[in-house]
PDB file of C-alpha atoms in Angstrom:
ATOM      1  CA  MET A 773       5.401  10.239  25.828  1.00 45.00           C
ATOM      2  CA  SER A 774       7.662  11.208  23.743  1.00 47.00           C
ATOM      3  CA  ALA A 775       9.834   8.022  24.710  1.00 43.00           C
ATOM      4  CA  LEU A 776       6.677   5.839  23.380  1.00 46.00           C
ATOM      5  CA  LEU A 777       6.140   7.463  20.245  1.00 49.00           C
ATOM      6  CA  GLY A 778       9.921   7.213  19.321  1.00 51.00           C
ATOM      7  CA  ASN A 779       9.807   3.455  19.671  1.00 52.00           C
ATOM      8  CA  PRO A 780       9.775   1.995  16.232  1.00 58.00           C
ATOM      9  CA  MET A 781       7.927  -0.725  17.041  1.00 57.00           C
ATOM     10  CA  VAL A 782       4.989   1.417  18.344  1.00 60.00           C
ATOM     11  CA  THR A 783       4.968   4.218  15.548  1.00 63.00           C
ATOM     12  CA  THR A 784       5.515   1.349  12.838  1.00 70.00           C
ATOM     13  CA  ALA A 785       3.084  -1.305  14.364  1.00 79.00           C
ATOM     14  CA  ALA A 786       1.041  -0.289  17.157  1.00 87.00           C
ATOM     15  CA  LEU A 787      -0.162   2.586  16.616  1.00 92.00           C
ATOM     16  CA  PRO A 788      -0.898   2.555  13.256  1.00 94.00           C
ATOM     17  CA  LEU A 789      -2.839  -0.773  13.757  1.00 94.00           C
ATOM     18  CA  ALA A 790      -4.927   1.181  16.536  1.00 95.00           C
ATOM     19  CA  LEU A 791      -5.773   4.105  14.025  1.00 95.00           C
ATOM     20  CA  GLY A 792      -6.715   1.595  11.524  1.00 95.00           C
ATOM     21  CA  THR A 793      -9.120   0.564  14.029  1.00 95.00           C
ATOM     22  CA  VAL A 794     -10.341   3.680  14.807  1.00 95.00           C
ATOM     23  CA  MET A 795     -10.960   4.647  11.120  1.00 94.00           C
ATOM     24  CA  ALA A 796     -13.038   1.476  10.461  1.00 93.00           C
ATOM     25  CA  LEU A 797     -15.123   2.556  13.869  1.00 93.00           C
ATOM     26  CA  LEU A 798     -15.878   5.674  12.419  1.00 92.00           C
ATOM     27  CA  ALA A 799     -17.212   4.576   9.158  1.00 90.00           C
ATOM     28  CA  ARG A 800     -19.376   2.574  10.952  1.00 84.00           C
ATOM     29  CA  VAL A 801     -21.092   5.723  12.027  1.00 83.00           C
ATOM     30  CA  ALA A 802     -21.890   7.091   8.362  1.00 70.00           C
ATOM     31  CA  LEU A 803     -19.270   9.484   8.806  1.00 73.00           C
ATOM     32  CA  PRO A 804     -19.039  11.610   4.989  1.00 77.00           C
ATOM     33  CA  GLY A 805     -16.643  10.100   2.342  1.00 75.00           C
ATOM     34  CA  SER A 806     -14.841  13.440   2.160  1.00 80.00           C
ATOM     35  CA  VAL A 807     -14.251  13.601   5.741  1.00 87.00           C
ATOM     36  CA  LEU A 808     -13.126   9.609   5.760  1.00 90.00           C
ATOM     37  CA  SER A 809     -11.048  10.768   2.891  1.00 90.00           C
ATOM     38  CA  LEU A 810      -9.313  13.591   4.985  1.00 92.00           C
ATOM     39  CA  LEU A 811      -8.715  11.704   7.735  1.00 94.00           C
ATOM     40  CA  TRP A 812      -6.283   8.973   6.134  1.00 95.00           C
ATOM     41  CA  ALA A 813      -4.878  11.892   4.040  1.00 94.00           C
ATOM     42  CA  ALA A 814      -3.684  13.222   7.541  1.00 95.00           C
ATOM     43  CA  LEU A 815      -2.699   9.929   9.093  1.00 94.00           C
ATOM     44  CA  ILE A 816      -0.699   9.608   6.033  1.00 94.00           C
ATOM     45  CA  LEU A 817       1.066  12.718   6.235  1.00 93.00           C
ATOM     46  CA  PHE A 818       1.818  12.428   9.640  1.00 93.00           C
ATOM     47  CA  PHE A 819       3.381   8.635   9.248  1.00 92.00           C
ATOM     48  CA  TYR A 820       5.531  10.026   6.445  1.00 92.00           C
ATOM     49  CA  TRP A 821       6.544  13.051   8.641  1.00 91.00           C
ATOM     50  CA  ASP A 822       7.466  10.830  11.629  1.00 88.00           C
ATOM     51  CA  THR A 823       9.523   8.135   9.489  1.00 89.00           C
ATOM     52  CA  LEU A 824      11.366  10.696   6.664  1.00 88.00           C
ATOM     53  CA  GLY A 825      11.207  13.960   9.091  1.00 87.00           C
ATOM     54  CA  PRO A 826       9.795  17.230   7.246  1.00 88.00           C
ATOM     55  CA  PRO A 827       9.985  18.213   3.292  1.00 87.00           C
ATOM     56  CA  VAL A 828      12.845  19.429   2.220  1.00 87.00           C
ATOM     57  CA  VAL A 829      13.104  22.140  -0.620  1.00 85.00           C
ATOM     58  CA  PRO A 830      14.623  21.187  -2.723  1.00 86.00           C
ATOM     59  CA  PRO A 831      14.388  17.541  -2.295  1.00 86.00           C
ATOM     60  CA  VAL A 832      17.563  15.898  -3.277  1.00 82.00           C
ATOM     61  CA  ALA A 833      17.339  12.527  -2.043  1.00 82.00           C
ATOM     62  CA  ALA A 834      14.896   9.591  -3.307  1.00 81.00           C
ATOM     63  CA  SER A 835      13.752   9.843   0.357  1.00 84.00           C
ATOM     64  CA  GLN A 836      12.834  13.376   0.382  1.00 88.00           C
ATOM     65  CA  LYS A 837      10.447  13.074  -2.590  1.00 91.00           C
ATOM     66  CA  LEU A 838       8.216  10.557  -1.205  1.00 91.00           C
ATOM     67  CA  ILE A 839       6.400  13.164   1.141  1.00 91.00           C
ATOM     68  CA  TYR A 840       5.912  14.964  -1.999  1.00 92.00           C
ATOM     69  CA  LEU A 841       4.600  12.416  -3.859  1.00 92.00           C
ATOM     70  CA  ALA A 842       2.137  11.442  -1.384  1.00 92.00           C
ATOM     71  CA  SER A 843       1.113  15.478  -0.812  1.00 91.00           C
ATOM     72  CA  GLY A 844       0.434  15.214  -4.907  1.00 90.00           C
ATOM     73  CA  GLY A 845      -1.708  11.788  -4.185  1.00 90.00           C
ATOM     74  CA  ILE A 846      -3.566  12.949  -1.387  1.00 91.00           C
ATOM     75  CA  VAL A 847      -4.665  16.342  -3.626  1.00 90.00           C
ATOM     76  CA  VAL A 848      -6.114  14.033  -6.815  1.00 88.00           C
ATOM     77  CA  GLY A 849      -7.374  11.285  -3.910  1.00 88.00           C
ATOM     78  CA  LEU A 850      -9.787  14.769  -2.386  1.00 88.00           C
ATOM     79  CA  LEU A 851     -10.869  15.459  -5.497  1.00 84.00           C
ATOM     80  CA  PRO A 852     -14.758  15.320  -5.404  1.00 82.00           C
ATOM     81  CA  GLU A 853     -16.346  12.078  -5.649  1.00 76.00           C
ATOM     82  CA  ARG A 854     -18.100  12.472  -8.920  1.00 76.00           C
ATOM     83  CA  LEU A 855     -15.076  13.411 -10.652  1.00 79.00           C
ATOM     84  CA  LEU A 856     -13.187  10.274  -9.204  1.00 80.00           C
ATOM     85  CA  SER A 857     -15.244   7.787 -11.357  1.00 82.00           C
ATOM     86  CA  ALA A 858     -13.648   4.234 -11.556  1.00 78.00           C
ATOM     87  CA  ALA A 859     -11.966   4.663 -15.269  1.00 81.00           C
ATOM     88  CA  VAL A 860     -10.927   8.348 -14.363  1.00 87.00           C
ATOM     89  CA  ALA A 861      -8.975   7.012 -10.812  1.00 87.00           C
ATOM     90  CA  GLY A 862      -7.191   3.896 -12.497  1.00 88.00           C
ATOM     91  CA  LYS A 863      -6.150   6.400 -15.248  1.00 90.00           C
ATOM     92  CA  LEU A 864      -4.821   9.134 -12.584  1.00 90.00           C
ATOM     93  CA  VAL A 865      -3.021   6.556 -10.395  1.00 91.00           C
ATOM     94  CA  ALA A 866      -1.166   4.798 -13.366  1.00 92.00           C
ATOM     95  CA  ALA A 867      -0.537   8.605 -14.784  1.00 92.00           C
ATOM     96  CA  ALA A 868       0.707   9.872 -11.540  1.00 92.00           C
ATOM     97  CA  LEU A 869       2.734   6.657 -10.824  1.00 93.00           C
ATOM     98  CA  ALA A 870       4.717   6.794 -14.172  1.00 93.00           C
ATOM     99  CA  VAL A 871       5.821  10.267 -13.140  1.00 92.00           C
ATOM    100  CA  ALA A 872       6.808   8.796  -9.785  1.00 92.00           C
ATOM    101  CA  LEU A 873       9.117   6.172 -11.140  1.00 91.00           C
ATOM    102  CA  LEU A 874      10.696   8.373 -13.553  1.00 91.00           C
ATOM    103  CA  TRP A 875      11.701  11.399 -10.904  1.00 91.00           C
ATOM    104  CA  LEU A 876      12.815   8.418  -8.154  1.00 90.00           C
ATOM    105  CA  GLY A 877      14.570   6.783 -10.594  1.00 86.00           C
ATOM    106  CA  TRP A 878      15.512   8.978 -13.293  1.00 84.00           C
ATOM    107  CA  ARG A 879      19.440   8.896 -12.291  1.00 81.00           C
ATOM    108  CA  ARG A 880      19.533   5.103 -12.577  1.00 78.00           C
ATOM    109  CA  LEU A 881      17.301   4.946 -15.845  1.00 77.00           C
ATOM    110  CA  ALA A 882      19.708   7.688 -17.337  1.00 77.00           C
ATOM    111  CA  GLY A 883      22.640   5.733 -16.695  1.00 74.00           C
ATOM    112  CA  GLY A 884      21.200   3.349 -18.678  1.00 69.00           C
ATOM    113  CA  SER A 885      22.400   0.179 -16.355  1.00 71.00           C
ATOM    114  CA  LEU A 886      20.482  -2.930 -17.092  1.00 74.00           C
ATOM    115  CA  ASP A 887      21.295  -5.194 -14.705  1.00 78.00           C
ATOM    116  CA  LEU A 888      19.191  -8.193 -12.888  1.00 82.00           C
ATOM    117  CA  GLN A 889      18.505  -5.315 -10.016  1.00 81.00           C
ATOM    118  CA  MET A 890      17.631  -3.214 -12.574  1.00 85.00           C
ATOM    119  CA  VAL A 891      15.186  -5.299 -14.648  1.00 88.00           C
ATOM    120  CA  ALA A 892      13.455  -6.098 -11.450  1.00 89.00           C
ATOM    121  CA  ALA A 893      12.590  -2.829 -10.316  1.00 88.00           C
ATOM    122  CA  LEU A 894      11.179  -2.260 -13.297  1.00 90.00           C
ATOM    123  CA  ILE A 895       9.135  -5.057 -13.890  1.00 93.00           C
ATOM    124  CA  ALA A 896       8.243  -4.725  -9.963  1.00 93.00           C
ATOM    125  CA  GLY A 897       7.425  -0.506 -10.678  1.00 91.00           C
ATOM    126  CA  LEU A 898       5.207  -1.492 -13.653  1.00 94.00           C
ATOM    127  CA  LEU A 899       3.280  -4.514 -12.131  1.00 94.00           C
ATOM    128  CA  ALA A 900       2.870  -1.999  -9.114  1.00 93.00           C
ATOM    129  CA  ILE A 901       1.672   0.825 -11.532  1.00 94.00           C
ATOM    130  CA  VAL A 902      -0.715  -1.755 -13.514  1.00 94.00           C
ATOM    131  CA  GLY A 903      -2.133  -3.402 -10.356  1.00 93.00           C
ATOM    132  CA  ALA A 904      -3.136  -0.146  -9.013  1.00 93.00           C
ATOM    133  CA  ALA A 905      -4.656   1.051 -12.166  1.00 92.00           C
ATOM    134  CA  MET A 906      -6.393  -2.338 -12.716  1.00 91.00           C
ATOM    135  CA  LEU A 907      -7.948  -2.353  -9.374  1.00 90.00           C
ATOM    136  CA  LEU A 908      -8.999   1.443  -9.046  1.00 89.00           C
ATOM    137  CA  SER A 909     -10.857   0.869 -12.541  1.00 88.00           C
ATOM    138  CA  ALA A 910     -13.296  -1.671 -11.078  1.00 79.00           C
ATOM    139  CA  ARG A 911     -16.573  -0.653 -10.448  1.00 69.00           C
ATOM    140  CA  SER A 912     -18.734  -1.566  -7.623  1.00 64.00           C
ATOM    141  CA  SER A 913     -21.491  -3.530  -8.100  1.00 56.00           C
ATOM    142  CA  PRO A 914     -24.698  -3.337  -5.872  1.00 49.00           C
ATOM    143  CA  SER A 915     -24.941  -6.841  -5.312  1.00 49.00           C
ATOM    144  CA  SER A 916     -21.331  -6.535  -3.803  1.00 66.00           C
ATOM    145  CA  SER A 917     -20.270 -10.162  -2.342  1.00 81.00           C
ATOM    146  CA  ALA A 918     -19.214 -10.385   1.287  1.00 86.00           C
ATOM    147  CA  GLU A 919     -15.167 -10.511   0.380  1.00 89.00           C
ATOM    148  CA  ALA A 920     -16.144  -7.625  -2.114  1.00 90.00           C
ATOM    149  CA  PRO A 921     -14.983  -4.186   0.614  1.00 91.00           C
ATOM    150  CA  PHE A 922     -12.297  -6.266   1.761  1.00 93.00           C
ATOM    151  CA  LEU A 923     -10.330  -6.729  -1.741  1.00 93.00           C
ATOM    152  CA  VAL A 924      -8.643  -2.977  -1.896  1.00 94.00           C
ATOM    153  CA  PRO A 925      -7.914  -3.064   1.764  1.00 95.00           C
ATOM    154  CA  ALA A 926      -6.417  -6.727   1.667  1.00 96.00           C
ATOM    155  CA  ALA A 927      -4.155  -6.026  -1.395  1.00 96.00           C
ATOM    156  CA  MET A 928      -2.483  -2.793   0.180  1.00 95.00           C
ATOM    157  CA  LEU A 929      -2.392  -4.659   3.484  1.00 96.00           C
ATOM    158  CA  ALA A 930      -0.626  -7.565   1.661  1.00 96.00           C
ATOM    159  CA  PHE A 931       1.449  -5.405  -0.757  1.00 96.00           C
ATOM    160  CA  CYS A 932       2.566  -2.818   1.839  1.00 96.00           C
ATOM    161  CA  LEU A 933       3.640  -5.973   4.662  1.00 95.00           C
ATOM    162  CA  ALA A 934       5.819  -7.638   1.502  1.00 95.00           C
ATOM    163  CA  GLY A 935       7.239  -4.581   0.525  1.00 94.00           C
ATOM    164  CA  ALA A 936       8.385  -4.096   4.399  1.00 94.00           C
ATOM    165  CA  ILE A 937       9.933  -6.633   4.493  1.00 93.00           C
ATOM    166  CA  VAL A 938      11.950  -6.862   1.499  1.00 93.00           C
ATOM    167  CA  SER A 939      12.707  -3.703   2.425  1.00 91.00           C
ATOM    168  CA  VAL A 940      14.156  -4.086   5.210  1.00 90.00           C
ATOM    169  CA  LEU A 941      16.450  -7.496   4.277  1.00 89.00           C
ATOM    170  CA  GLY A 942      16.961  -5.315   0.968  1.00 85.00           C
ATOM    171  CA  ALA A 943      19.045  -2.591   3.474  1.00 75.00           C
ATOM    172  CA  SER A 944      16.569  -0.220   3.542  1.00 82.00           C
ATOM    173  CA  ILE A 945      15.314   0.256   6.705  1.00 87.00           C
ATOM    174  CA  VAL A 946      13.223   3.434   6.492  1.00 89.00           C
ATOM    175  CA  THR A 947      10.988   2.743   3.876  1.00 90.00           C
ATOM    176  CA  GLY A 948      10.501  -0.460   5.416  1.00 91.00           C
ATOM    177  CA  GLN A 949       8.988   1.270   8.206  1.00 92.00           C
ATOM    178  CA  LEU A 950       6.867   3.695   6.168  1.00 93.00           C
ATOM    179  CA  LEU A 951       5.312   0.565   4.454  1.00 94.00           C
ATOM    180  CA  GLY A 952       5.129  -1.453   7.713  1.00 94.00           C
ATOM    181  CA  SER A 953       2.841   1.766   9.269  1.00 94.00           C
ATOM    182  CA  LEU A 954       0.639   1.491   6.127  1.00 95.00           C
ATOM    183  CA  ALA A 955       0.038  -2.202   6.593  1.00 96.00           C
ATOM    184  CA  ALA A 956      -0.701  -2.054   9.835  1.00 95.00           C
ATOM    185  CA  LEU A 957      -3.371   1.158   9.262  1.00 95.00           C
ATOM    186  CA  ALA A 958      -4.853  -1.481   6.498  1.00 96.00           C
ATOM    187  CA  GLY A 959      -4.985  -4.163   9.318  1.00 95.00           C
ATOM    188  CA  GLY A 960      -6.472  -2.399  11.545  1.00 95.00           C
ATOM    189  CA  TRP A 961      -9.511  -1.280   9.155  1.00 95.00           C
ATOM    190  CA  CYS A 962      -9.828  -4.803   8.086  1.00 95.00           C
ATOM    191  CA  LEU A 963      -9.978  -6.285  11.488  1.00 95.00           C
ATOM    192  CA  VAL A 964     -12.853  -4.472  12.586  1.00 94.00           C
ATOM    193  CA  GLN A 965     -14.684  -5.055   9.282  1.00 94.00           C
ATOM    194  CA  TYR A 966     -14.371  -8.609   9.552  1.00 95.00           C
ATOM    195  CA  ILE A 967     -15.444  -8.523  13.077  1.00 94.00           C
ATOM    196  CA  THR A 968     -18.819  -6.913  11.681  1.00 92.00           C
ATOM    197  CA  VAL A 969     -19.141  -9.359   9.093  1.00 92.00           C
ATOM    198  CA  LEU A 970     -18.559 -12.485  11.701  1.00 92.00           C
ATOM    199  CA  ARG A 971     -21.401 -10.335  13.312  1.00 90.00           C
ATOM    200  CA  GLY A 972     -24.147 -10.500  10.540  1.00 88.00           C
ATOM    201  CA  GLY A 973     -23.832  -6.881   9.302  1.00 87.00           C
ATOM    202  CA  SER A 974     -21.702  -5.859   6.064  1.00 86.00           C
ATOM    203  CA  ALA A 975     -18.622  -4.298   5.761  1.00 89.00           C
ATOM    204  CA  VAL A 976     -17.829  -0.422   4.945  1.00 89.00           C
ATOM    205  CA  ALA A 977     -15.673  -0.074   1.615  1.00 88.00           C
ATOM    206  CA  TRP A 978     -13.449   2.600   0.949  1.00 91.00           C
ATOM    207  CA  SER A 979     -14.262   5.518  -1.015  1.00 87.00           C
ATOM    208  CA  LYS A 980     -12.325   5.451  -4.410  1.00 88.00           C
ATOM    209  CA  GLY A 981     -10.953   8.397  -3.523  1.00 88.00           C
ATOM    210  CA  THR A 982      -9.376   6.755  -0.234  1.00 91.00           C
ATOM    211  CA  GLU A 983      -8.566   3.917  -2.584  1.00 91.00           C
ATOM    212  CA  LEU A 984      -6.660   6.230  -4.791  1.00 92.00           C
ATOM    213  CA  LEU A 985      -4.859   8.098  -1.768  1.00 92.00           C
ATOM    214  CA  LEU A 986      -3.316   5.270  -0.138  1.00 94.00           C
ATOM    215  CA  ILE A 987      -2.895   2.755  -2.939  1.00 94.00           C
ATOM    216  CA  TYR A 988      -0.962   5.727  -4.338  1.00 94.00           C
ATOM    217  CA  ALA A 989       1.097   6.405  -1.247  1.00 93.00           C
ATOM    218  CA  ALA A 990       2.234   2.672  -0.860  1.00 94.00           C
ATOM    219  CA  ALA A 991       3.078   2.090  -4.637  1.00 94.00           C
ATOM    220  CA  THR A 992       5.328   4.933  -4.770  1.00 94.00           C
ATOM    221  CA  VAL A 993       6.909   3.837  -1.509  1.00 93.00           C
ATOM    222  CA  GLN A 994       7.641   0.243  -2.938  1.00 93.00           C
ATOM    223  CA  ILE A 995       8.943   1.966  -6.308  1.00 92.00           C
ATOM    224  CA  GLN A 996      11.140   3.071  -4.266  1.00 91.00           C
ATOM    225  CA  VAL A 997      12.307   0.084  -2.742  1.00 91.00           C
ATOM    226  CA  ALA A 998      12.759  -1.518  -5.926  1.00 89.00           C
ATOM    227  CA  LEU A 999      14.481   0.850  -7.493  1.00 88.00           C
ATOM    228  CA  LEU A1000      16.912   1.771  -4.673  1.00 84.00           C
ATOM    229  CA  ALA A1001      16.953  -0.687  -1.897  1.00 80.00           C
ATOM    230  CA  PRO A1002      20.510  -1.975  -2.456  1.00 76.00           C
ATOM    231  CA  LYS A1003      20.154  -5.549  -1.370  1.00 83.00           C
ATOM    232  CA  ALA A1004      16.610  -6.360  -2.691  1.00 86.00           C
ATOM    233  CA  ASN A1005      15.808  -9.506  -3.649  1.00 90.00           C
ATOM    234  CA  PRO A1006      15.035  -9.293  -7.633  1.00 91.00           C
ATOM    235  CA  VAL A1007      12.587 -12.314  -7.397  1.00 94.00           C
ATOM    236  CA  ALA A1008      11.008 -11.146  -3.943  1.00 94.00           C
ATOM    237  CA  LEU A1009      10.446  -7.641  -5.190  1.00 93.00           C
ATOM    238  CA  VAL A1010       8.458  -8.690  -8.119  1.00 94.00           C
ATOM    239  CA  LEU A1011       6.062 -10.603  -6.226  1.00 96.00           C
ATOM    240  CA  SER A1012       5.408  -8.403  -3.463  1.00 95.00           C
ATOM    241  CA  SER A1013       4.006  -6.174  -6.210  1.00 94.00           C
ATOM    242  CA  LEU A1014       1.771  -8.677  -7.317  1.00 96.00           C
ATOM    243  CA  PRO A1015      -1.349  -8.591  -4.668  1.00 96.00           C
ATOM    244  CA  LEU A1016      -2.588  -5.715  -6.204  1.00 95.00           C
ATOM    245  CA  ILE A1017      -3.333  -7.905  -9.276  1.00 94.00           C
ATOM    246  CA  VAL A1018      -4.558 -10.611  -7.657  1.00 95.00           C
ATOM    247  CA  ALA A1019      -6.915  -8.834  -5.785  1.00 94.00           C
ATOM    248  CA  MET A1020      -8.353  -7.473  -9.141  1.00 91.00           C
ATOM    249  CA  LEU A1021      -8.793 -11.021 -10.318  1.00 92.00           C
ATOM    250  CA  MET A1022     -10.892 -12.119  -7.476  1.00 90.00           C
ATOM    251  CA  PRO A1023     -14.002 -10.824  -8.557  1.00 87.00           C
ATOM    252  CA  GLY A1024     -13.619 -12.971 -12.031  1.00 85.00           C
ATOM    253  CA  PRO A1025     -11.222 -15.575 -12.622  1.00 88.00           C
ATOM    254  CA  LEU A1026     -10.486 -16.717  -8.831  1.00 88.00           C
ATOM    255  CA  ARG A1027     -14.270 -16.230  -7.477  1.00 86.00           C
ATOM    256  CA  GLY A1028     -14.475 -19.528  -7.746  1.00 88.00           C
ATOM    257  CA  LEU A1029     -12.118 -20.400  -5.001  1.00 91.00           C
ATOM    258  CA  VAL A1030     -13.806 -18.642  -2.530  1.00 90.00           C
ATOM    259  CA  PRO A1031     -16.229 -20.749  -0.443  1.00 89.00           C
ATOM    260  CA  GLY A1032     -19.873 -19.990  -0.301  1.00 84.00           C
ATOM    261  CA  VAL A1033     -19.972 -20.021   3.420  1.00 88.00           C
ATOM    262  CA  ARG A1034     -20.386 -15.938   4.180  1.00 88.00           C
ATOM    263  CA  PRO A1035     -18.051 -15.734   6.933  1.00 90.00           C
ATOM    264  CA  LEU A1036     -15.098 -17.921   5.277  1.00 92.00           C
ATOM    265  CA  ARG A1037     -15.332 -15.344   2.267  1.00 92.00           C
ATOM    266  CA  PRO A1038     -13.324 -12.309   3.190  1.00 94.00           C
ATOM    267  CA  PRO A1039     -10.463 -14.230   4.695  1.00 94.00           C
ATOM    268  CA  ILE A1040      -9.992 -16.738   2.067  1.00 95.00           C
ATOM    269  CA  ALA A1041     -10.036 -13.957  -0.717  1.00 94.00           C
ATOM    270  CA  GLY A1042      -7.215 -12.323   1.567  1.00 95.00           C
ATOM    271  CA  LEU A1043      -5.165 -15.657   1.450  1.00 96.00           C
ATOM    272  CA  LEU A1044      -5.477 -16.018  -2.145  1.00 96.00           C
ATOM    273  CA  ILE A1045      -4.023 -11.850  -2.204  1.00 96.00           C
ATOM    274  CA  ALA A1046      -1.487 -12.338   0.417  1.00 96.00           C
ATOM    275  CA  THR A1047      -0.299 -15.676  -1.651  1.00 97.00           C
ATOM    276  CA  PRO A1048       2.542 -13.888  -3.617  1.00 96.00           C
ATOM    277  CA  ALA A1049       3.087 -11.436  -0.858  1.00 96.00           C
ATOM    278  CA  ILE A1050       3.670 -14.521   1.657  1.00 96.00           C
ATOM    279  CA  LEU A1051       6.223 -15.815  -1.398  1.00 96.00           C
ATOM    280  CA  ALA A1052       7.965 -12.826  -1.483  1.00 95.00           C
ATOM    281  CA  ILE A1053       8.547 -12.593   2.404  1.00 95.00           C
ATOM    282  CA  LEU A1054      10.218 -16.368   2.054  1.00 94.00           C
ATOM    283  CA  THR A1055      12.008 -15.473  -1.022  1.00 94.00           C
ATOM    284  CA  ALA A1056      13.660 -12.320   0.859  1.00 91.00           C
ATOM    285  CA  ILE A1057      14.063 -14.224   4.098  1.00 90.00           C
ATOM    286  CA  LEU A1058      15.950 -17.443   2.168  1.00 89.00           C
ATOM    287  CA  TRP A1059      18.065 -15.443   0.132  1.00 83.00           C
ATOM    288  CA  ALA A1060      18.732 -12.530   2.423  1.00 73.00           C
ATOM    289  CA  PRO A1061      22.245 -11.359   1.854  1.00 64.00           C
ATOM    290  CA  HIS A1062      24.444 -11.600   4.895  1.00 54.00           C
ATOM    291  CA  GLY A1063      24.288  -8.459   7.265  1.00 47.00           C
ATOM    292  CA  ALA A1064      21.565  -6.532   5.073  1.00 50.00           C
ATOM    293  CA  ALA A1065      18.760  -6.411   7.412  1.00 45.00           C
ATOM    294  CA  LEU A1066      21.174  -3.924   9.675  1.00 43.00           C
ATOM    295  CA  GLY A1067      21.601  -1.875   6.601  1.00 41.00           C
ATOM    296  CA  PHE A1068      20.381   1.778   6.201  1.00 36.00           C
ATOM    297  CA  SER A1069      19.451   3.623   3.009  1.00 37.00           C
TER     298      SER A1069
END
């Protein structure tokens, strides 16, 4: 069993995919949102611990800071639902991600270097902050369309998957594994919910607290990749931060691109959200520096 769990393909893809599926099935049996948020928090901490190791006191390297940042996001995400209105959640995640950006990148920021890599990192980080804040500020509507419950999970899936590939090809394999695990968690959730839609049911949406802790955890890792992955492609970094913003545009300007056939709405919306992520992955692969995929952070 220990050898199985020690296999990176299992802990990065198969296990989180299975656990995301289990979480979606648990949501179908009407567990309270607070219980589901606690389970999501436990899964996040498990994959952080498994990938990055136990917390280091005091944290020195940026990767050692990530578990502390994730824990802070979990504390906020577990606040009572009545305190996490859309406006409050958006402002909280924006403030928390701004703090994460400063804490993870203060050495580079203090150095005053504004080369192409640093400019791309700042743009990618700011896009992640703006996208997360916009997405969490969205108010749910009682007349939600078939794709509405999928928007945040699909955005996280695309965001994390693109970040994972860009990170690995940018010589930062550890953060790539962590983002891959988060992507697989979201993928397992989306799979079960879409099967429910195909069978004529309605998908279950994440609570605002769950959205906050998952998106915040993903965005902090993505910010570290942007700031510190030594060979990450600048264009791919910027593109990989856009799925959150595209998801926010789906109920408005992009709504007309989604077909009227109910079973087709979630996958088409997901494909539109994933378009910048796909472009980011292609860019990272085509312009990957020689040997980058074998690098370590």
